[in-house]
PDB file of C-alpha atoms and ligand atoms in Angstrom:
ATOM      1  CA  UNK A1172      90.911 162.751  24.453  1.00 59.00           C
ATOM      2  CA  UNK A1173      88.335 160.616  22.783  1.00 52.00           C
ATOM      3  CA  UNK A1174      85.791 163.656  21.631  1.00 51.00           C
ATOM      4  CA  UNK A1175      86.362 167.100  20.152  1.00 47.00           C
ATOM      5  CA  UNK A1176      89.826 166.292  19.067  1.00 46.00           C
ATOM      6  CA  UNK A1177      90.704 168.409  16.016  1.00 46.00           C
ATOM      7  CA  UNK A1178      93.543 169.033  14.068  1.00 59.00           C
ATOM      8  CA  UNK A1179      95.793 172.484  14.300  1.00 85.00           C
ATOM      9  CA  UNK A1180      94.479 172.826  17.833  1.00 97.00           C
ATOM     10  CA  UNK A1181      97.754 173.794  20.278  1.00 98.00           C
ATOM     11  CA  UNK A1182      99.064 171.000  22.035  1.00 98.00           C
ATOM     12  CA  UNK A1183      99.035 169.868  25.682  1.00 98.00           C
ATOM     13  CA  UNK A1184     101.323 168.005  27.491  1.00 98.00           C
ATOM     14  CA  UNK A1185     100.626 167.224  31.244  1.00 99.00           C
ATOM     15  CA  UNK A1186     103.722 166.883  33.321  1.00 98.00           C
ATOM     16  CA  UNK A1187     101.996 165.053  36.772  1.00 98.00           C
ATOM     17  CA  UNK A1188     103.375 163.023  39.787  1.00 98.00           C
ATOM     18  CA  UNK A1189     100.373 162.222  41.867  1.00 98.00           C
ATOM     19  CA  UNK A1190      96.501 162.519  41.987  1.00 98.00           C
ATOM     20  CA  UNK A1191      95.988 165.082  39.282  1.00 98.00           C
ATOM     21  CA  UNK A1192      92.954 166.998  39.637  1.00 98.00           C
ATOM     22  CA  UNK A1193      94.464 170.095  38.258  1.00 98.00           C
ATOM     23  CA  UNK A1194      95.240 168.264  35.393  1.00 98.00           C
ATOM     24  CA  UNK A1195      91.483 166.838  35.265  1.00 98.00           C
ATOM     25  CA  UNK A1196      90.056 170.255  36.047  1.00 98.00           C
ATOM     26  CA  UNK A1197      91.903 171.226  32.472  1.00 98.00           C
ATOM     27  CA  UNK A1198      90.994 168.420  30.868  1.00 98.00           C
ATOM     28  CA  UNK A1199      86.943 169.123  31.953  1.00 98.00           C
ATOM     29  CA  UNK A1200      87.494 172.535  30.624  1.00 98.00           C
ATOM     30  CA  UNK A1201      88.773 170.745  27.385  1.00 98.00           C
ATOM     31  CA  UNK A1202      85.713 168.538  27.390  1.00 98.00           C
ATOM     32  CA  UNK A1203      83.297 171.373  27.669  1.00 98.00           C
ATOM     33  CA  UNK A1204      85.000 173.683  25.003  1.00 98.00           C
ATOM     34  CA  UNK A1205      85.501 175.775  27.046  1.00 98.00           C
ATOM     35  CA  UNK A1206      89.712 175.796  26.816  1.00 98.00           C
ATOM     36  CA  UNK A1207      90.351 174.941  22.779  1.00 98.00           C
ATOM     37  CA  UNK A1208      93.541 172.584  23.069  1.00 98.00           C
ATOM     38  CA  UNK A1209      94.258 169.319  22.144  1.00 98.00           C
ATOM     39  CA  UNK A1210      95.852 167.253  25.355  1.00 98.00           C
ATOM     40  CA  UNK A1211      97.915 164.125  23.685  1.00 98.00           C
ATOM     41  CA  UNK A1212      99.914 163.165  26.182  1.00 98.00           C
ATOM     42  CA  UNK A1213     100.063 162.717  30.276  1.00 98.00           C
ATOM     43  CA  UNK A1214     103.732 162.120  31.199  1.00 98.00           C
ATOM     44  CA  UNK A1215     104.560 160.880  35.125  1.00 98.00           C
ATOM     45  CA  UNK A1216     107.443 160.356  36.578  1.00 98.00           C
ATOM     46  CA  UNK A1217     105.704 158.305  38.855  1.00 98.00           C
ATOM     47  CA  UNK A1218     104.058 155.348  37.174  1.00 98.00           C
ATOM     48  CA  UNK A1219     101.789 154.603  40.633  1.00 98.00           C
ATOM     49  CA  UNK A1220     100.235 158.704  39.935  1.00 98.00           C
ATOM     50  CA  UNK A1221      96.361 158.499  40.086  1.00 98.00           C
ATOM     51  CA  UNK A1222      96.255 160.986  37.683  1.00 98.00           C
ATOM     52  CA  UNK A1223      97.211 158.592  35.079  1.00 98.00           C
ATOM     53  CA  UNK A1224      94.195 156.249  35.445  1.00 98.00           C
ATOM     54  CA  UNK A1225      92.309 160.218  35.216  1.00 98.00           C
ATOM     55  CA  UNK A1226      94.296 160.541  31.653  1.00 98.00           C
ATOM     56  CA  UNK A1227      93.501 157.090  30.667  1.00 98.00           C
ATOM     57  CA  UNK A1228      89.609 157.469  31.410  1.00 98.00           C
ATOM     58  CA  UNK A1229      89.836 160.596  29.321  1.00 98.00           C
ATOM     59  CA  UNK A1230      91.762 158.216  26.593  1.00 98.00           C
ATOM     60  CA  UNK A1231      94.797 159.983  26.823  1.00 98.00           C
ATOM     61  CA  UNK A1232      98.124 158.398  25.999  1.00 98.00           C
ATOM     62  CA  UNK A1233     100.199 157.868  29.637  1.00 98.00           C
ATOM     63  CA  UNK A1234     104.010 157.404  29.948  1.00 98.00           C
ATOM     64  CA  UNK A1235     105.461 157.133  32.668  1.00 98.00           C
ATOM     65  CA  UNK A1236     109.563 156.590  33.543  1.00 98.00           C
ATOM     66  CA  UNK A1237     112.255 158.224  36.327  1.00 97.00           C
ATOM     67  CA  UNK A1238     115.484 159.020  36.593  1.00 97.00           C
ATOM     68  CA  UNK A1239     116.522 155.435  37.849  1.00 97.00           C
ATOM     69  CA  UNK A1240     115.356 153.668  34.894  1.00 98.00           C
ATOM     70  CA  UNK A1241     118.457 155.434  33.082  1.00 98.00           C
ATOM     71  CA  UNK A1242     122.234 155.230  33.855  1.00 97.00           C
ATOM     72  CA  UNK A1243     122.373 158.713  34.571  1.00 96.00           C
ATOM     73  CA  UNK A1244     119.904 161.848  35.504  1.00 95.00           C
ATOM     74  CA  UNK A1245     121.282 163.840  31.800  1.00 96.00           C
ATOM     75  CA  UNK A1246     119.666 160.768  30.228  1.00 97.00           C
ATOM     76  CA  UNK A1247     116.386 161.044  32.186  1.00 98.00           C
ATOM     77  CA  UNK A1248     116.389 164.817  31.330  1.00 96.00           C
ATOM     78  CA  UNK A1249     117.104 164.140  27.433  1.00 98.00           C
ATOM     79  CA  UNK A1250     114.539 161.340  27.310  1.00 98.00           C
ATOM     80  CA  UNK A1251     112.035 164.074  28.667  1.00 98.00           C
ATOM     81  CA  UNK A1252     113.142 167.231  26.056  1.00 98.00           C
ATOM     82  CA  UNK A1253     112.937 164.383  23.075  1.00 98.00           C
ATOM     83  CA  UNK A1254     109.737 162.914  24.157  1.00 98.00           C
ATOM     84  CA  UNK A1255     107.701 166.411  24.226  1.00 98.00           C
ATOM     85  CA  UNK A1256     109.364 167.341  21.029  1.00 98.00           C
ATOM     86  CA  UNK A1257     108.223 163.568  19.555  1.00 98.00           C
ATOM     87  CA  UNK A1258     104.631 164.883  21.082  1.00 98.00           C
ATOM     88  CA  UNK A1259     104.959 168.149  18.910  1.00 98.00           C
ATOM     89  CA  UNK A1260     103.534 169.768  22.506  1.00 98.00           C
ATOM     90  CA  UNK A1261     103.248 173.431  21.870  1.00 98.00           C
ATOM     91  CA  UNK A1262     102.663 173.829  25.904  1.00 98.00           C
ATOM     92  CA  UNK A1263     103.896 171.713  28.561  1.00 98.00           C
ATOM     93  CA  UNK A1264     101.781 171.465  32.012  1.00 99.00           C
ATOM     94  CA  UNK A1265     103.279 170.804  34.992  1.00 98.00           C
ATOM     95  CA  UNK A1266     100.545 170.335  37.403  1.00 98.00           C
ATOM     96  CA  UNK A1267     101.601 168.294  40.116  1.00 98.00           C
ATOM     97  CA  UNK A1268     105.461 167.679  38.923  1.00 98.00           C
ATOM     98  CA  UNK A1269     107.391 166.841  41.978  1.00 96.00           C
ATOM     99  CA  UNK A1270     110.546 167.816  39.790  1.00 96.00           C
ATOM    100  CA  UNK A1271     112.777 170.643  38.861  1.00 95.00           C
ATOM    101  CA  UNK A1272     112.884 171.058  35.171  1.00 96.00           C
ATOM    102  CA  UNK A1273     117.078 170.545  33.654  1.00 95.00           C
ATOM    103  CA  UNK A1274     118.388 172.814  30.529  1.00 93.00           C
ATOM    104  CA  UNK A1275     117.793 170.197  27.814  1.00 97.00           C
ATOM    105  CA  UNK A1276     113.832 170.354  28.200  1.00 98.00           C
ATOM    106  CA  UNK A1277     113.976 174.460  29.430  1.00 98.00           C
ATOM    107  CA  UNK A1278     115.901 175.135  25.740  1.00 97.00           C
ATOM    108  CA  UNK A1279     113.699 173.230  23.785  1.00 97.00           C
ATOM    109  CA  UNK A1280     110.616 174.472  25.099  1.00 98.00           C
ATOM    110  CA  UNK A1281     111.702 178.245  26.197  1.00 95.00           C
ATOM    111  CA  UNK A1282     108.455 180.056  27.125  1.00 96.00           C
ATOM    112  CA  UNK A1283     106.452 177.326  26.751  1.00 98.00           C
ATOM    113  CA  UNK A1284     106.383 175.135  30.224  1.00 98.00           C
ATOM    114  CA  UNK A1285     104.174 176.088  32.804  1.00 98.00           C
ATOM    115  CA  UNK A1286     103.582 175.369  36.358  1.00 98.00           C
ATOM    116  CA  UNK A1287     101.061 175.725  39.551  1.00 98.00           C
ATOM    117  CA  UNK A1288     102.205 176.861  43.087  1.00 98.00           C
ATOM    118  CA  UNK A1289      99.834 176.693  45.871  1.00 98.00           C
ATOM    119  CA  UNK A1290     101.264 180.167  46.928  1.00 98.00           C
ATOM    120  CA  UNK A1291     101.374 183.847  46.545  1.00 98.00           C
ATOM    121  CA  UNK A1292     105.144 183.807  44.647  1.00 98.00           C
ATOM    122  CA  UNK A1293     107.644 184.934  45.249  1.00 98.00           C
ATOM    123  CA  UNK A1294     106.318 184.238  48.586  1.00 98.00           C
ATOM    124  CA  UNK A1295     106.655 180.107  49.951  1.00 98.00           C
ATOM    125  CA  UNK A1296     108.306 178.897  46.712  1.00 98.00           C
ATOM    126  CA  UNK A1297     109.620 175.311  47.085  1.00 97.00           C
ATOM    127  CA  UNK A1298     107.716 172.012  48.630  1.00 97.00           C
ATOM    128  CA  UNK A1299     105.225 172.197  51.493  1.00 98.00           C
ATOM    129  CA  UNK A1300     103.796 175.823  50.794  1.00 98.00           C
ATOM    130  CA  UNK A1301     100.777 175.798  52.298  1.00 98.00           C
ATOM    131  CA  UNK A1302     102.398 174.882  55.854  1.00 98.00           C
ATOM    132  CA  UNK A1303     105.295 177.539  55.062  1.00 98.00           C
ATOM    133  CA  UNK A1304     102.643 180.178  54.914  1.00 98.00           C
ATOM    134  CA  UNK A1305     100.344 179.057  57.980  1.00 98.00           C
ATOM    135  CA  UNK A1306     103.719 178.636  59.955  1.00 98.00           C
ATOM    136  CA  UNK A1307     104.744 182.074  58.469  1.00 98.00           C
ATOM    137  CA  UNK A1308     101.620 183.482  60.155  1.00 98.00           C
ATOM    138  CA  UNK A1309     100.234 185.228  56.996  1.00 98.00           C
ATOM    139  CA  UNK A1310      96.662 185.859  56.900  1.00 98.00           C
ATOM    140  CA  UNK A1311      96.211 185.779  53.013  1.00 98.00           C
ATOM    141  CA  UNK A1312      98.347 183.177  50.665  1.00 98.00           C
ATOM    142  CA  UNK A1313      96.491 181.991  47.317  1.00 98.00           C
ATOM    143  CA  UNK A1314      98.030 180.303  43.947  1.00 99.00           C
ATOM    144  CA  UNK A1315     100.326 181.367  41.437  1.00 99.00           C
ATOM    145  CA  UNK A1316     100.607 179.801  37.907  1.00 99.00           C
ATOM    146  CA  UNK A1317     103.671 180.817  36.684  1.00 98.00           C
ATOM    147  CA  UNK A1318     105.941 180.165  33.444  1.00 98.00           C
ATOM    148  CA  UNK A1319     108.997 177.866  34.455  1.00 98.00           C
ATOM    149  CA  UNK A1320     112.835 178.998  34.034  1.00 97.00           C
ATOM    150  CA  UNK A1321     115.702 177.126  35.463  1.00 94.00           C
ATOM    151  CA  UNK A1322     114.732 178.167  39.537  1.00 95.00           C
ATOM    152  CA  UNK A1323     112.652 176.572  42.278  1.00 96.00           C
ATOM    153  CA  UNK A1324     108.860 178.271  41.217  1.00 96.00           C
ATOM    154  CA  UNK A1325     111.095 181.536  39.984  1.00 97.00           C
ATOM    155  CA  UNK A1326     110.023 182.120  36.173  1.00 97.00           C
ATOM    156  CA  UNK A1327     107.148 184.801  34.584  1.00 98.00           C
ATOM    157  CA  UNK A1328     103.931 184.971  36.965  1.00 98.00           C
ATOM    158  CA  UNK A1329     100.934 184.935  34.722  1.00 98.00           C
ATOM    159  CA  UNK A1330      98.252 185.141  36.965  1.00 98.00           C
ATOM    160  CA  UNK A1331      97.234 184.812  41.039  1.00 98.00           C
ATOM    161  CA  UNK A1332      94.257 184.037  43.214  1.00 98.00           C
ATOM    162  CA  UNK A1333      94.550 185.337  46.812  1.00 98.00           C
ATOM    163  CA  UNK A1334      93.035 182.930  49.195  1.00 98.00           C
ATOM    164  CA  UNK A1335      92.356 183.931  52.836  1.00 98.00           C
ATOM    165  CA  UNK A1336      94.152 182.400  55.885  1.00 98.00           C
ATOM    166  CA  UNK A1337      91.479 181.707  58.542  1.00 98.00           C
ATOM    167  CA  UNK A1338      92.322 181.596  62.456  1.00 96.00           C
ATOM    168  CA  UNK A1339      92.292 177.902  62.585  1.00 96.00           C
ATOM    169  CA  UNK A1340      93.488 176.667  59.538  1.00 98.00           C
ATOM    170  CA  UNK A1341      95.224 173.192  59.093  1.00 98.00           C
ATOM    171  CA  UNK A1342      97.364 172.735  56.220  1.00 98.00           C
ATOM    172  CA  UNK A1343      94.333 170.594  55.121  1.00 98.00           C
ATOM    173  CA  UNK A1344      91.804 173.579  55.629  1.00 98.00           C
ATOM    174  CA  UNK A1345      93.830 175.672  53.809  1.00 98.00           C
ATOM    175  CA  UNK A1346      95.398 173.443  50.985  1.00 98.00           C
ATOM    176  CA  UNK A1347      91.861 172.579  50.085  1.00 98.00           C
ATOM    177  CA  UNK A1348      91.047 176.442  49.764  1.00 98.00           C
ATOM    178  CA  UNK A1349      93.765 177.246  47.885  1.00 98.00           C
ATOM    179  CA  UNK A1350      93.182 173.730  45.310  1.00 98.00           C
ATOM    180  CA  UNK A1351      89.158 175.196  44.605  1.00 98.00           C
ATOM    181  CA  UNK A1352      91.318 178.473  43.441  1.00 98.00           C
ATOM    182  CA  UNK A1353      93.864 176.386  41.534  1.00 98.00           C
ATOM    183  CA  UNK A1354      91.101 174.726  39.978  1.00 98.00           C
ATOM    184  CA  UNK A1355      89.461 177.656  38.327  1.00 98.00           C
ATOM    185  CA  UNK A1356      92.644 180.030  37.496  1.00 98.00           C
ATOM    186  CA  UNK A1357      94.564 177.275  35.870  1.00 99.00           C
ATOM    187  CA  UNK A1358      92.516 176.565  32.591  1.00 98.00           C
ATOM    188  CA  UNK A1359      92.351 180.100  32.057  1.00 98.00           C
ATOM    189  CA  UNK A1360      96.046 180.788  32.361  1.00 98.00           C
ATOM    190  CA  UNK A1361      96.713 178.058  29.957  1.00 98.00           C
ATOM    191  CA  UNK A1362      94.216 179.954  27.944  1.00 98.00           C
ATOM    192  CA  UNK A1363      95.539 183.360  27.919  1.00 98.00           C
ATOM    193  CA  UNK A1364      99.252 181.655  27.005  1.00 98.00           C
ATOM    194  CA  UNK A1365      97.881 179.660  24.157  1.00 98.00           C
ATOM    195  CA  UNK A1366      96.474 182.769  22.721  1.00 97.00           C
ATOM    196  CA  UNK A1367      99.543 184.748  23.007  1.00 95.00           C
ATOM    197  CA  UNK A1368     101.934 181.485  22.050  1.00 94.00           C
ATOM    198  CA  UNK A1369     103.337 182.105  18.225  1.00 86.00           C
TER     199      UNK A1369
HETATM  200  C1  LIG B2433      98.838 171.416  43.740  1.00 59.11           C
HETATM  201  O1  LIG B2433      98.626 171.980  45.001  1.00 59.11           O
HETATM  202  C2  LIG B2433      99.773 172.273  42.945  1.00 59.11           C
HETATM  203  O2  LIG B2433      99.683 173.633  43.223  1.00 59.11           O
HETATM  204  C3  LIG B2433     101.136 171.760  43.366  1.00 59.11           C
HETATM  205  O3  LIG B2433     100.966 170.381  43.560  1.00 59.11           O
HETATM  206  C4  LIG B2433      99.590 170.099  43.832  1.00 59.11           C
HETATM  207  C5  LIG B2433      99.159 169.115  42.799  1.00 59.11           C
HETATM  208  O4  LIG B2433      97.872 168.629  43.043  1.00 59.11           O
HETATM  209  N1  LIG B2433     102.147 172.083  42.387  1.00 59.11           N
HETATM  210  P1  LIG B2433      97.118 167.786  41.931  1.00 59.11           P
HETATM  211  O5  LIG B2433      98.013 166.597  41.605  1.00 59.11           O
HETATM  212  O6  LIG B2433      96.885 168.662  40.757  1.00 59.11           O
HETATM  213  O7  LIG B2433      95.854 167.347  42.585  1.00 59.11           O
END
């Protein structure tokens, strides 16, 4: 991030797959010194992501590689644990990351990898949540950001926004409720971990 970028502040790394706005939300909160972290580096998996033209604007360094641009998926999953240690991240944010997280990045970085559900967890973990709960019926879902073990949206909650499922909700209607939420509790979950990293 071009301004405000001081030494001995914790580290961010963003862990993203498509448009990003939970990532920019942070990264406003950053800008307004309002969340004191440093983000140096937006990984994707995906290089098309919109959220890395978001990271780039905000003069963040990008990379961006898969699994198939290595001979096997270990490799990809090494590449990943030695680039956030190369990063010196002290948090990694998955906002967005289409993938499950493998051992060699979970050891390294034990207690410090977060992630955002658009769900009340343990309730709708996995892809697609906000149609699992609106086909489930359920009149309240929300967000949960949550710390990330080896599981499908499994590890630590940290904190929850209950969102309200209205009669004639779309997955649309709803998803964008639930993102407005995401958008505010995320920054200060990241927050409240920072302060309690060591
Ligand atoms: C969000 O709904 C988040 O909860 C889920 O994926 C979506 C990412 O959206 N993990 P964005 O890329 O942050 O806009």
């Amino acid at each position: 991030m071009k301004k405000s970028r001081k030494k001995n502040k914790p580290r961010l790394v963003f862990f993203i797959s498509g448009r990003g706005s939970n990532m920019k939300a942070i990264l406003k909160k950053i800008q307004e010194g309002k969340l004191k972290a440093d983000p140096v580096l937006v990984f994707s998996d995906n290089p098309q992501a919109k959220g890395l033209e978001i990271a780039k604007k905000y003069g963040i360094e990008t990379k961006s590689f898969s699994p198939k641009d290595f001979t096997t998926r270990e490799e990809y999953e090494v590449a990943l644990r030695d680039m956030v240690i190369q990063a010196k991240a002290d948090l990694v944010v998955c906002a967005g990351y289409m993938r499950i997280l493998k051992q060699p990045i979970l050891q390294a970085m034990r207690g410090r990898i977060v992630n955002i559900h658009p769900s009340l967890l343990p309730a709708f973990p996995g892809l697609k949540a906000q149609k699992q709960a609106l086909d489930y019926g359920v009149k309240f879902s929300g967000c949960t950001v949550h710390f990330v073990d080896e599981g499908v949206d499994t590890g630590p909650i940290i904190d929850q926004r209950v969102v309200p499922v209205k009669k004639n909700d779309t997955v649309e209607s709803l998803s964008k409720r639930i993102l407005k939420q995401e958008h505010d509790l995320y920054w200060r979950s990241i927050r409240d971990v920072l302060k309690k990293l060591p």
